[in-house]
CSV table of C-alpha atoms and ligand atoms in Angstrom, one decimal:
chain,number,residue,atom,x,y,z
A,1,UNK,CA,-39.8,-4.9,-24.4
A,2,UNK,CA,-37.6,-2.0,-24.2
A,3,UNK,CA,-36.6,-0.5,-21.4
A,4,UNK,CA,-37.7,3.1,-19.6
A,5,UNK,CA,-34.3,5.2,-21.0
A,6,UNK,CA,-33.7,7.6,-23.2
A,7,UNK,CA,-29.6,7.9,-24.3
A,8,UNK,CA,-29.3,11.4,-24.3
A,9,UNK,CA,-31.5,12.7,-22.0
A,10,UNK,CA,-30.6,15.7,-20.1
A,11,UNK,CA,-29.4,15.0,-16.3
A,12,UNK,CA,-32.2,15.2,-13.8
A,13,UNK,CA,-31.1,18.1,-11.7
A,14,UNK,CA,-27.4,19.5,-11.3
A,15,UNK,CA,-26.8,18.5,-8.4
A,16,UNK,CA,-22.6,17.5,-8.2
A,17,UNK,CA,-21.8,13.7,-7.3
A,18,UNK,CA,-19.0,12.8,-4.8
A,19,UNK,CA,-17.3,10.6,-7.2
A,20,UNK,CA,-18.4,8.6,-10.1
A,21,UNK,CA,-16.8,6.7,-12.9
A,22,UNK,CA,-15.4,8.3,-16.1
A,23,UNK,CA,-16.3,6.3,-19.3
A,24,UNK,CA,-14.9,7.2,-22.0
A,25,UNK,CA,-12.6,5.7,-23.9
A,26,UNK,CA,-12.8,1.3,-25.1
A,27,UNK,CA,-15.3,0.4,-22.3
A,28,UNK,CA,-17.5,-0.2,-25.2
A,29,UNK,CA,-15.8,-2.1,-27.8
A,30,UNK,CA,-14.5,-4.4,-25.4
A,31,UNK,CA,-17.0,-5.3,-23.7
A,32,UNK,CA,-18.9,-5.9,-27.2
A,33,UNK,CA,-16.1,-7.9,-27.7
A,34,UNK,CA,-17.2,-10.1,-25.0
A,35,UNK,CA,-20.8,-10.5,-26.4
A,36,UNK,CA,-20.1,-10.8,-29.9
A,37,UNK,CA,-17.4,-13.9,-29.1
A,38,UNK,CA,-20.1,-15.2,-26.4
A,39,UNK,CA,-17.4,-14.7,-23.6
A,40,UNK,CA,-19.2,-13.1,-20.8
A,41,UNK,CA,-18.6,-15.5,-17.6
A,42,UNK,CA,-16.2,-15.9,-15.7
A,43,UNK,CA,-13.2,-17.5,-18.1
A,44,UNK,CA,-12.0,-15.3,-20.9
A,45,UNK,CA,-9.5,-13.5,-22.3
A,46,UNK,CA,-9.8,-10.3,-20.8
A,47,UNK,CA,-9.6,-11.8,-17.4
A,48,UNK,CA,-6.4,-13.1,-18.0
A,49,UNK,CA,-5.2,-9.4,-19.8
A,50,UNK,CA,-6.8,-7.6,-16.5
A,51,UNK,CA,-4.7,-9.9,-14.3
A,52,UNK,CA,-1.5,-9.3,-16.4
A,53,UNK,CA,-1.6,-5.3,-17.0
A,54,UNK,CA,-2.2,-4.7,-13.3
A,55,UNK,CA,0.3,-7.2,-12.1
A,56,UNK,CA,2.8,-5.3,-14.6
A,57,UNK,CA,1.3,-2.0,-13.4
A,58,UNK,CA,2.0,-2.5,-9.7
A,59,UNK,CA,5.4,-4.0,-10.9
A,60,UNK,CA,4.1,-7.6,-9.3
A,61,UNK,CA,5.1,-10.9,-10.6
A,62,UNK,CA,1.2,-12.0,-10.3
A,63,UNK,CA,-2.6,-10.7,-9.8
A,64,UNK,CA,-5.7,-12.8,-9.5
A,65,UNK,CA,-9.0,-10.9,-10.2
A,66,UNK,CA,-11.6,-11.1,-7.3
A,67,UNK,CA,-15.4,-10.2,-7.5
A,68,UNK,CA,-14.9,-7.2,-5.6
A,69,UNK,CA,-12.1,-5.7,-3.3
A,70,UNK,CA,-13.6,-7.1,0.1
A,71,UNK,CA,-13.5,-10.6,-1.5
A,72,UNK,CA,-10.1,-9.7,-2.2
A,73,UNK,CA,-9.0,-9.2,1.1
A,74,UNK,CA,-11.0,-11.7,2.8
A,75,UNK,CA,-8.7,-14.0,0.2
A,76,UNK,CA,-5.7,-12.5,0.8
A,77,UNK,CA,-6.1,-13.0,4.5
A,78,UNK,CA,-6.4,-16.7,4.4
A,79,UNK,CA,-3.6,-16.9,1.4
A,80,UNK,CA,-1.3,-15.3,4.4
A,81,UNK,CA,-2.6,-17.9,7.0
A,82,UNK,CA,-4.7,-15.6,8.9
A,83,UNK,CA,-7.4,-18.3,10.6
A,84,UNK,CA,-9.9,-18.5,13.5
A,85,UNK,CA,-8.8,-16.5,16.7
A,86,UNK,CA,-5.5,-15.1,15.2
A,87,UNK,CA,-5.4,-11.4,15.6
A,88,UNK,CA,-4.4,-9.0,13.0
A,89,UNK,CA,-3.4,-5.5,13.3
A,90,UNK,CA,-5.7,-2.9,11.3
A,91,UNK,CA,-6.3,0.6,10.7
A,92,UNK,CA,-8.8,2.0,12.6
A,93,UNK,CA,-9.7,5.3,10.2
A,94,UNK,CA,-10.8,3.2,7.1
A,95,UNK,CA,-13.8,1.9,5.1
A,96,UNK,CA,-14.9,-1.5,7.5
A,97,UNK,CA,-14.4,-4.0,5.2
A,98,UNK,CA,-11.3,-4.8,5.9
A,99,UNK,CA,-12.7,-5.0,9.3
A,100,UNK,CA,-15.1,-7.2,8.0
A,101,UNK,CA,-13.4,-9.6,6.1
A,102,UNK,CA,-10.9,-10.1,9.0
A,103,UNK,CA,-13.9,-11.8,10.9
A,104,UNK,CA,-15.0,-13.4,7.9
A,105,UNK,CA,-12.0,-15.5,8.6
A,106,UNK,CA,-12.4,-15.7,12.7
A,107,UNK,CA,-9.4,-13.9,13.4
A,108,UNK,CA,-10.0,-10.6,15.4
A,109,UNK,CA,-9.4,-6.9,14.7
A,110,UNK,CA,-6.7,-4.9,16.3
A,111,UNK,CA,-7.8,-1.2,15.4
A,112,UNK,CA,-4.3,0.7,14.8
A,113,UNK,CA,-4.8,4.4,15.1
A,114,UNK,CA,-4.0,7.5,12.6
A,115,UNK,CA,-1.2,10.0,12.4
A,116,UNK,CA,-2.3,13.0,12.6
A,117,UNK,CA,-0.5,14.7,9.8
A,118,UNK,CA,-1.2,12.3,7.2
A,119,UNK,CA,-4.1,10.2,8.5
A,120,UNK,CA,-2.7,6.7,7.6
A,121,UNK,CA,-2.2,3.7,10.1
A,122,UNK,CA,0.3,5.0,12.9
A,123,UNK,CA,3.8,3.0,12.9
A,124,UNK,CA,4.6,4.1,16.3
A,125,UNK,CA,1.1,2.5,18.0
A,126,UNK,CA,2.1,-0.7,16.5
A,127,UNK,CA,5.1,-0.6,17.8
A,128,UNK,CA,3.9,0.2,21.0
A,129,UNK,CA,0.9,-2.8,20.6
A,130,UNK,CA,4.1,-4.7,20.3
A,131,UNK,CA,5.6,-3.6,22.9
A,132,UNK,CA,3.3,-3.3,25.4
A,133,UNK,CA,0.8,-5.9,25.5
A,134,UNK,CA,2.5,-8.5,22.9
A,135,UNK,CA,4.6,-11.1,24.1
A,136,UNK,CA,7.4,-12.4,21.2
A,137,UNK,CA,8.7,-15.8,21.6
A,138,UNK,CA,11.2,-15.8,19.1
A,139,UNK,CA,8.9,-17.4,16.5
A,140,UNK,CA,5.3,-16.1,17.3
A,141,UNK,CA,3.8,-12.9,18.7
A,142,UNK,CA,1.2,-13.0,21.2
A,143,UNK,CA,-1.3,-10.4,22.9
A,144,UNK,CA,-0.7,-11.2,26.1
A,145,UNK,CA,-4.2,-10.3,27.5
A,146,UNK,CA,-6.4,-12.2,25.4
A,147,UNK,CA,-3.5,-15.1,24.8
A,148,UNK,CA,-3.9,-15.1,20.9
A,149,UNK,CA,-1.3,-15.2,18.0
A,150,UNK,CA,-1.0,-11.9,16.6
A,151,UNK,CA,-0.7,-13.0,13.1
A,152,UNK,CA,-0.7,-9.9,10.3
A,153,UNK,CA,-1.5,-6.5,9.4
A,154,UNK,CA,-3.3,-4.8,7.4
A,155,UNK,CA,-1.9,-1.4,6.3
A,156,UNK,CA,-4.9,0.6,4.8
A,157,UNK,CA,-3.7,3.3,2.3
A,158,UNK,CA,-6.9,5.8,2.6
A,159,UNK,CA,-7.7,8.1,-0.1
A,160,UNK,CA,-4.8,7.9,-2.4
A,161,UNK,CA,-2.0,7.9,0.2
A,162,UNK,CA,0.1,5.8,1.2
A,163,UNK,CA,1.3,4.7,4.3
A,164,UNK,CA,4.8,4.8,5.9
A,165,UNK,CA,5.6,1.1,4.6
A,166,UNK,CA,9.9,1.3,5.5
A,167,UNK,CA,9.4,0.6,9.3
A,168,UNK,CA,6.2,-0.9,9.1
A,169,UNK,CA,8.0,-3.7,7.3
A,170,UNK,CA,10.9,-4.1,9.6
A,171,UNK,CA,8.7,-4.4,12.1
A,172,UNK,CA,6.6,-7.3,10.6
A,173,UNK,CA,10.0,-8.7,9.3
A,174,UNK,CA,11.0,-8.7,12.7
A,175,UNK,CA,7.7,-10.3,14.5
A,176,UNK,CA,6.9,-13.0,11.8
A,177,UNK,CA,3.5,-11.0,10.5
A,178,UNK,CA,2.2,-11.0,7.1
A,179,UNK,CA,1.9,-7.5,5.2
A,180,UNK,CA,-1.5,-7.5,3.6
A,181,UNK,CA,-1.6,-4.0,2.1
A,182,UNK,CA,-5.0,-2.7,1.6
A,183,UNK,CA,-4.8,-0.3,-1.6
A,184,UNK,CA,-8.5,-0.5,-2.5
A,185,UNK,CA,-8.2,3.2,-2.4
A,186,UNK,CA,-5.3,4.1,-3.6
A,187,UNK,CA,-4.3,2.3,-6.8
A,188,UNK,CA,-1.7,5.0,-8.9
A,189,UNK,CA,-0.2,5.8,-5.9
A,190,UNK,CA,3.6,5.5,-4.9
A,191,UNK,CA,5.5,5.3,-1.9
A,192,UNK,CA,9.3,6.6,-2.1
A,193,UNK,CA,8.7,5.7,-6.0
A,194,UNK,CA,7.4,2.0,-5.5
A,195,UNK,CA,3.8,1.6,-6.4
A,196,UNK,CA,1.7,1.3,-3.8
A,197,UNK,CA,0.4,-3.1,-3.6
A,198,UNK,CA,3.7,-3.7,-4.3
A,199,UNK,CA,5.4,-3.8,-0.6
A,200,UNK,CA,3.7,-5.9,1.6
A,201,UNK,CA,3.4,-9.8,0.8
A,202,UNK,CA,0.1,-9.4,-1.4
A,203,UNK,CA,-2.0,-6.2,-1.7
A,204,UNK,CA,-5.6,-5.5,-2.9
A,205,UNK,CA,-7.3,-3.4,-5.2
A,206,UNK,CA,-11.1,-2.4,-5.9
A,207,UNK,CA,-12.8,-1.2,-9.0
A,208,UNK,CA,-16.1,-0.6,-7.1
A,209,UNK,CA,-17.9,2.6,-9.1
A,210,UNK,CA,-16.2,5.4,-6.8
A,211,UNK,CA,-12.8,3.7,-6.8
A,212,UNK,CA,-10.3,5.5,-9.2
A,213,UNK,CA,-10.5,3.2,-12.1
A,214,UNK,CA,-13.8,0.8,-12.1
A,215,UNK,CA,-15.5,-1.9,-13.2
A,216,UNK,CA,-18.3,-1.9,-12.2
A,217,UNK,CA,-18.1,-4.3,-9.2
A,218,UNK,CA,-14.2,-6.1,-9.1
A,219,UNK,CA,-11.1,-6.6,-7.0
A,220,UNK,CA,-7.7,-7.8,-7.7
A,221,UNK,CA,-5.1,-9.2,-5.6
A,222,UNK,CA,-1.5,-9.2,-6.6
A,223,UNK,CA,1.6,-10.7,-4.9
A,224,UNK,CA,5.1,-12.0,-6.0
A,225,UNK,CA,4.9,-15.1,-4.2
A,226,UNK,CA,3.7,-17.5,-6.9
A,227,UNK,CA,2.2,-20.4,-3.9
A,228,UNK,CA,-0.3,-17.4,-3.0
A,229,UNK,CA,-1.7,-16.5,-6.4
A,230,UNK,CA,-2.2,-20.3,-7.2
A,231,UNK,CA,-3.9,-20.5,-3.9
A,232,UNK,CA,-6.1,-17.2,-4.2
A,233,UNK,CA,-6.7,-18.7,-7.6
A,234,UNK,CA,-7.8,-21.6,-6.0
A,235,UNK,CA,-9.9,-20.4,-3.2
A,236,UNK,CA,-11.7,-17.9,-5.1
A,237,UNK,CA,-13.0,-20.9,-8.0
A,238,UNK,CA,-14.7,-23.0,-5.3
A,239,UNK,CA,-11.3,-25.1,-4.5
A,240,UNK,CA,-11.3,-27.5,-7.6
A,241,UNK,CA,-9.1,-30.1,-7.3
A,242,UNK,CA,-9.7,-32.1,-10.5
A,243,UNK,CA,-10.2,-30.3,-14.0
A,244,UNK,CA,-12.8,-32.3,-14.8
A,245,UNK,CA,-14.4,-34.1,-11.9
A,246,UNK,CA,-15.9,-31.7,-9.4
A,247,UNK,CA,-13.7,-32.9,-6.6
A,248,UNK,CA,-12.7,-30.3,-4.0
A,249,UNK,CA,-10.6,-30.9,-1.2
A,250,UNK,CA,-11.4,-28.0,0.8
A,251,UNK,CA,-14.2,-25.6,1.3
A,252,UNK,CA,-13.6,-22.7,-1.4
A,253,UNK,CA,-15.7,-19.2,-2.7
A,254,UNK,CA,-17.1,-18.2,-6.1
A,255,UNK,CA,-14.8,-14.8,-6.3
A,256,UNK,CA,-14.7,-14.7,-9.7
A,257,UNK,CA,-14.7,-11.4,-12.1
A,258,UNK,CA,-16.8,-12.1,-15.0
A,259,UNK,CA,-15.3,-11.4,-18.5
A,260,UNK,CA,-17.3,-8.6,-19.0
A,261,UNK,CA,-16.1,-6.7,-16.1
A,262,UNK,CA,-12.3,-7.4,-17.0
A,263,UNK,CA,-13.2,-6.2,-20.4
A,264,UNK,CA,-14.0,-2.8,-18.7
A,265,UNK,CA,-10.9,-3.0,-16.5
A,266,UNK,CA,-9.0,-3.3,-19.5
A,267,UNK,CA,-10.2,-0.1,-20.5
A,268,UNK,CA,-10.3,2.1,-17.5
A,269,UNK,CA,-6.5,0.8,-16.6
A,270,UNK,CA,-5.5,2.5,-19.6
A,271,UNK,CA,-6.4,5.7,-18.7
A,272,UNK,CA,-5.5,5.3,-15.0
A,273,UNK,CA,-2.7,7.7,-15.6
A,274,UNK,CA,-4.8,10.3,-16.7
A,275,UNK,CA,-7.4,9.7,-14.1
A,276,UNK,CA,-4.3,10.4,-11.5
A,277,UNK,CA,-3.4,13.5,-13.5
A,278,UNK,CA,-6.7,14.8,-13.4
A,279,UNK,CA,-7.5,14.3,-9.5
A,280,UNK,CA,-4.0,15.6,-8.8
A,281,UNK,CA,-5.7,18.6,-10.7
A,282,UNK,CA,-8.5,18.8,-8.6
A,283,UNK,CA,-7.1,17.8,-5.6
A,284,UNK,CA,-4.2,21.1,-6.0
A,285,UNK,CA,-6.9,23.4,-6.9
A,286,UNK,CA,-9.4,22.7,-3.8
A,287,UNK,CA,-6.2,23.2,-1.6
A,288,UNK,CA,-5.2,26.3,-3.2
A,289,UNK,CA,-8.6,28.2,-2.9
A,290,UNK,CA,-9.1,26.8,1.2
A,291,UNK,CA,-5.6,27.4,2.6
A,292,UNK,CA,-6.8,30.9,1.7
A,293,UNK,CA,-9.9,30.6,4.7
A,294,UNK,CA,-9.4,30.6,8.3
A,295,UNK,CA,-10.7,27.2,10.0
A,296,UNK,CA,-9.7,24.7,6.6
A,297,UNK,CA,-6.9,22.4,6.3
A,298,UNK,CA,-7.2,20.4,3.4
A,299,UNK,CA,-5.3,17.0,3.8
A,300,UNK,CA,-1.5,17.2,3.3
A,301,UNK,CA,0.8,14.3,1.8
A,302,UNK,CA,3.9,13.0,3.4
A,303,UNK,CA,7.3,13.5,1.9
A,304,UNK,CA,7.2,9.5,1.3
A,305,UNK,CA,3.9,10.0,-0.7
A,306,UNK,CA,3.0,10.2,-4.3
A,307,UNK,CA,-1.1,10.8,-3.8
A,308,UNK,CA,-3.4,9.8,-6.4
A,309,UNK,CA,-5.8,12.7,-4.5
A,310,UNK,CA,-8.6,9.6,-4.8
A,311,UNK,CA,-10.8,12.1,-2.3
A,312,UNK,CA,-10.1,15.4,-1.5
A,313,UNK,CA,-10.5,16.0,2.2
A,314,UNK,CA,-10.2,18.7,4.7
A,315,UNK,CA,-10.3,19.3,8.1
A,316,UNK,CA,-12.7,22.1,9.2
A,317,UNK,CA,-12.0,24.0,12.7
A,318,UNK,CA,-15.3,25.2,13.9
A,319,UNK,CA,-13.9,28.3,16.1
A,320,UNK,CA,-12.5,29.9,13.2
A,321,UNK,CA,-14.2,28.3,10.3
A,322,UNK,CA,-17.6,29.7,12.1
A,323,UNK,CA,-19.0,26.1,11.7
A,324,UNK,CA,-18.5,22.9,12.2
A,325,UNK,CA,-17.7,19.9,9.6
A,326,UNK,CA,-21.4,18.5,10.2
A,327,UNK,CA,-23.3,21.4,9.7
A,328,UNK,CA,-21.2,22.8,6.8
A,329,UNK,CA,-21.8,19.0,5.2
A,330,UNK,CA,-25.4,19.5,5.5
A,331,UNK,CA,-25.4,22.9,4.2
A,332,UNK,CA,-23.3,21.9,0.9
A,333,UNK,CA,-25.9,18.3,0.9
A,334,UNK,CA,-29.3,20.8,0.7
A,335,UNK,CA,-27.2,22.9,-2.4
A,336,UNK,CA,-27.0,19.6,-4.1
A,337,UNK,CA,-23.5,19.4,-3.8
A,338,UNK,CA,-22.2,15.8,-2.7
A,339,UNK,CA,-20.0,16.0,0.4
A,340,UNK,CA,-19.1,13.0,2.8
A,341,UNK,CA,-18.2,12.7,6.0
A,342,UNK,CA,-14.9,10.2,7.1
A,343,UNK,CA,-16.0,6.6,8.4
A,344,UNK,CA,-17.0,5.9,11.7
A,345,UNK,CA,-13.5,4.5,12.9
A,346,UNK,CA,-13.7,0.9,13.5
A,347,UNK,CA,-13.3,0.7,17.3
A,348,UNK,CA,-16.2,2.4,17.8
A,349,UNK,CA,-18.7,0.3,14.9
A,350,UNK,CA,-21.3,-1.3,16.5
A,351,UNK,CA,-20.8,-4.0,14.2
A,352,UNK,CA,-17.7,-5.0,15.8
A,353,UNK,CA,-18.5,-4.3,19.6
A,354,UNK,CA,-16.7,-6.8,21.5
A,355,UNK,CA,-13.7,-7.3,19.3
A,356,UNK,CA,-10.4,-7.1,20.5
A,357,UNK,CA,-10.3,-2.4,20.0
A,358,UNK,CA,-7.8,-0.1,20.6
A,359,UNK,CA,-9.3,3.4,21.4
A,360,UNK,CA,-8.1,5.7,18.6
A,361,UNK,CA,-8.7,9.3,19.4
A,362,UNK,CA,-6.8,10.6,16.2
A,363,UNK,CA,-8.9,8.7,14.1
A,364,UNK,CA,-12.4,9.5,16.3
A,365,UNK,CA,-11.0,13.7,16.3
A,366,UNK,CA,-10.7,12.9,12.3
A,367,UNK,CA,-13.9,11.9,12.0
A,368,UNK,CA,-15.6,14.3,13.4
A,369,UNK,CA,-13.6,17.2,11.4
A,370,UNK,CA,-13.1,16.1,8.1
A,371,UNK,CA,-15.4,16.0,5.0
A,372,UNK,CA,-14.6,14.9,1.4
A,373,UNK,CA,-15.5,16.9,-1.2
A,374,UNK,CA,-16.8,16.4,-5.1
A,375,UNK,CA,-13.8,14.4,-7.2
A,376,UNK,CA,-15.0,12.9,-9.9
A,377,UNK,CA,-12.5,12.8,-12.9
A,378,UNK,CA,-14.8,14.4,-14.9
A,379,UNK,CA,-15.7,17.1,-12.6
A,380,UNK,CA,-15.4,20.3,-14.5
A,381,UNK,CA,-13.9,23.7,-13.7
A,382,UNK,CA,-17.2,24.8,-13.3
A,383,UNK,CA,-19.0,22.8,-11.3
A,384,UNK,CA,-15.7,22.8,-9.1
A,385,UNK,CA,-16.2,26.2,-8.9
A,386,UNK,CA,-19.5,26.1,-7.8
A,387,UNK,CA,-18.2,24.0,-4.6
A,388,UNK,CA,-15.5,26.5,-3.9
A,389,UNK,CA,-17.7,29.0,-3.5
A,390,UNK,CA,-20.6,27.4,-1.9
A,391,UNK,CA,-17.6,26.6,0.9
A,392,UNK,CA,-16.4,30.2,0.7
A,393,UNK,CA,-19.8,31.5,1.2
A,394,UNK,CA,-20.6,30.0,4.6
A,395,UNK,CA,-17.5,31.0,6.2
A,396,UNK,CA,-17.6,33.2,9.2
A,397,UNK,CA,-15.6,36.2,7.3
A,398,UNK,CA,-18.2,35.9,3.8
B,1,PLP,C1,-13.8,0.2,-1.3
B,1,PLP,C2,-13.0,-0.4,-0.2
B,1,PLP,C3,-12.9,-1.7,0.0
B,1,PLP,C4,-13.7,-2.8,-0.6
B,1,PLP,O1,-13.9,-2.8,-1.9
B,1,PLP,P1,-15.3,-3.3,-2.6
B,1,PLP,O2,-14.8,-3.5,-4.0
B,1,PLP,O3,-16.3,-2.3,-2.4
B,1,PLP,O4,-15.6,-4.6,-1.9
B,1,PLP,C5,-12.0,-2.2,1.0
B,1,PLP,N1,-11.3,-1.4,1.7
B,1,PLP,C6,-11.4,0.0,1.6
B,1,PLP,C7,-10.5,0.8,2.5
B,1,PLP,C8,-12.2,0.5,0.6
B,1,PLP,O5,-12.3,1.9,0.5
């Protein structure tokens, strides 16, 4: 039986994807590797390579590959201690799952709003969680209202950027929390100079197919504390006790990245510079045509920042763009061109209704203003001009 493709084929229609992978370079001989030396599960070689390049990558002593990123963090979460009815501080302008994975665990959310310059977790509303409606005993923090142990938090570094990790780690160096940086995003990226993953207590990565570098499905977690990564190791195999015996003293997860898909991570990590390079490119030349129009202000980074540019995103001002970010997505969605609109911030998910929220109206004015537009690395000059104008074209002044 063969199957219903033809290599070669002309693409359907040309319609412009919001971001998809970029394969190009040993994706194939490695993972032929894998079949021809019958190494396709879940222990091989290029598991063990995957977990050493990235853990020399982020500069980190050790990384244990995960499934996927949410597996990752769910993981990482229990590794820091994180258990049923602890709270844990997270931002409320992200992707949910690491919403999600913090109830995985039974701890509860406690949705940190955005800056609005950079749109990262806001340092000053943790501190002022902390200081008004925590309660520090010397050796634990505690929401006063709902009487639980505030017990970590998770920084989410959206889109490529980083955020401000100096006094968000004195104050978790202070209060006894766990760091447990959320870089799914933003791998590449470097704060004051230190890659991003590599500031907290253990950090996350994804290579889901839009993330910068992919595997297809995976997620890595790194950390330099070596009693972590032997028990994310551990955790994520099922919790084996006994090499041989199937003993298991506690109740564990099939996390695993197969061989295959390390083989491909292998491949893609070495051209993660040049994926960087290239979305820096795009990134700089989306901002340079749309500071030109009234009503757009593309995302800017920080002076701590070194932005991979994962998305490129921009506000849109309805007054003075003529209209707003909703109906401007929809207009670029019918010309086939792949725009998306922030996430629903977490305090406001129906999927989480009831959790301890914080109202974040940074985050909920982001959301309603800001799209992301076409960043593939391969996107080419043409087909980014063909967004540029598409934009240009619906502007009040066109
Ligand atoms: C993609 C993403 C994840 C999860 O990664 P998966 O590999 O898809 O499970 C987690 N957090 C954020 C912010 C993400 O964007």
């Amino acid at each position: 039986m063969s199957i219903p493709f033809e290599p070669g084929a002309p693409a359907e229609d040309d319609h412009i994807p919001l971001c998809v992978p970029e394969i190009g370079g040993n994706e194939w001989d490695y993972v032929k590797k894998c079949l021809d030396e019958n190494m396709v599960s879940s222990v091989g070689p290029f598991v063990n390579l995957f977990e050493q390049r990235l853990a020399a990558y982020t500069g980190m002593a050790y990384a244990v590959a995960t499934v996927n990123g949410t597996s990752a963090i769910h993981t990482s979460l229990l590794v820091a201690g994180v258990g049923q009815d602890d709270e844990v501080l997270v931002s409320s302008l992200t992707f949910i799952a690491p919403v999600n994975a913090i109830r995985y665990t039974g701890a509860w959310p406690v949705t940190i709003d955005a800056e609005p310059d950079h749109w990262q977790m806001d340092v000053d509303r943790v501190e002022d969680f902390i200081r008004n409606d925590c309660i520090w005993n010397g050796d634990e923090l505690r929401n006063r209202v709902t009487d639980r142990r505030v017990k970590a938090i998770v920084p989410v570094h959206i889109l490529g950027h980083p955020v401000d990790m100096d006094p968000l780690m004195e104050i978790a160096r202070n209060y006894n929390l766990a760091v447990i940086e959320d870089a799914t995003e933003s791998l590449g990226a470097r704060y004051r100079g230190v890659p991003v993953g590599s500031i907290g207590d253990i950090a996350c990565f994804s290579f889901n197919g839009n993330k910068i570098i992919t595997t297809g499905g995976g997620g890595m977690i790194v950390t330099n504390r070596k009693d972590w990564a032997d028990r994310a190791k551990y955790l994520t195999t099922q919790a084996k006790n006994d090499p041989l015996e199937y003993v298991h003293n506690e109740i564990g997860f099939n996390y695993r990245l197969t061989n295959i898909q390390a083989a491909m991570g292998c491949a893609q990590l070495e051209r993660l510079d040049e994926f960087v390079e290239k979305k820096r490119r795009i990134s700089g030349h989306y901002s340079a045509a749309f500071s030109r129009l009234p009503g757009l202000k593309p995302m800017k980074a920080a002076d701590w920042a070194e932005s991979t540019c994962w998305l490129f995103s921009m506000e849109v001002e309805e007054e003075s763009f003529g209209m707003d970010s909703r109906e401007l997505l929809h207009r670029l969605l019918d010309g086939g061109i792949d725009a998306r609109p922030l996430w629903q911030p977490a305090h406001l998910s129906p999927a989480h209704h009831g959790a301890v929220l914080k109202g974040s109206p940074v985050a909920e004015k982001l959301n309603r203003a800001v799209i992301n537009l076409p960043s593939s690395v391969g996107l080419t000059e043409i087909q980014q001009e063909i967004v540029i104008h598409a934009v240009m074209d619906l502007t009040k002044t066109a």
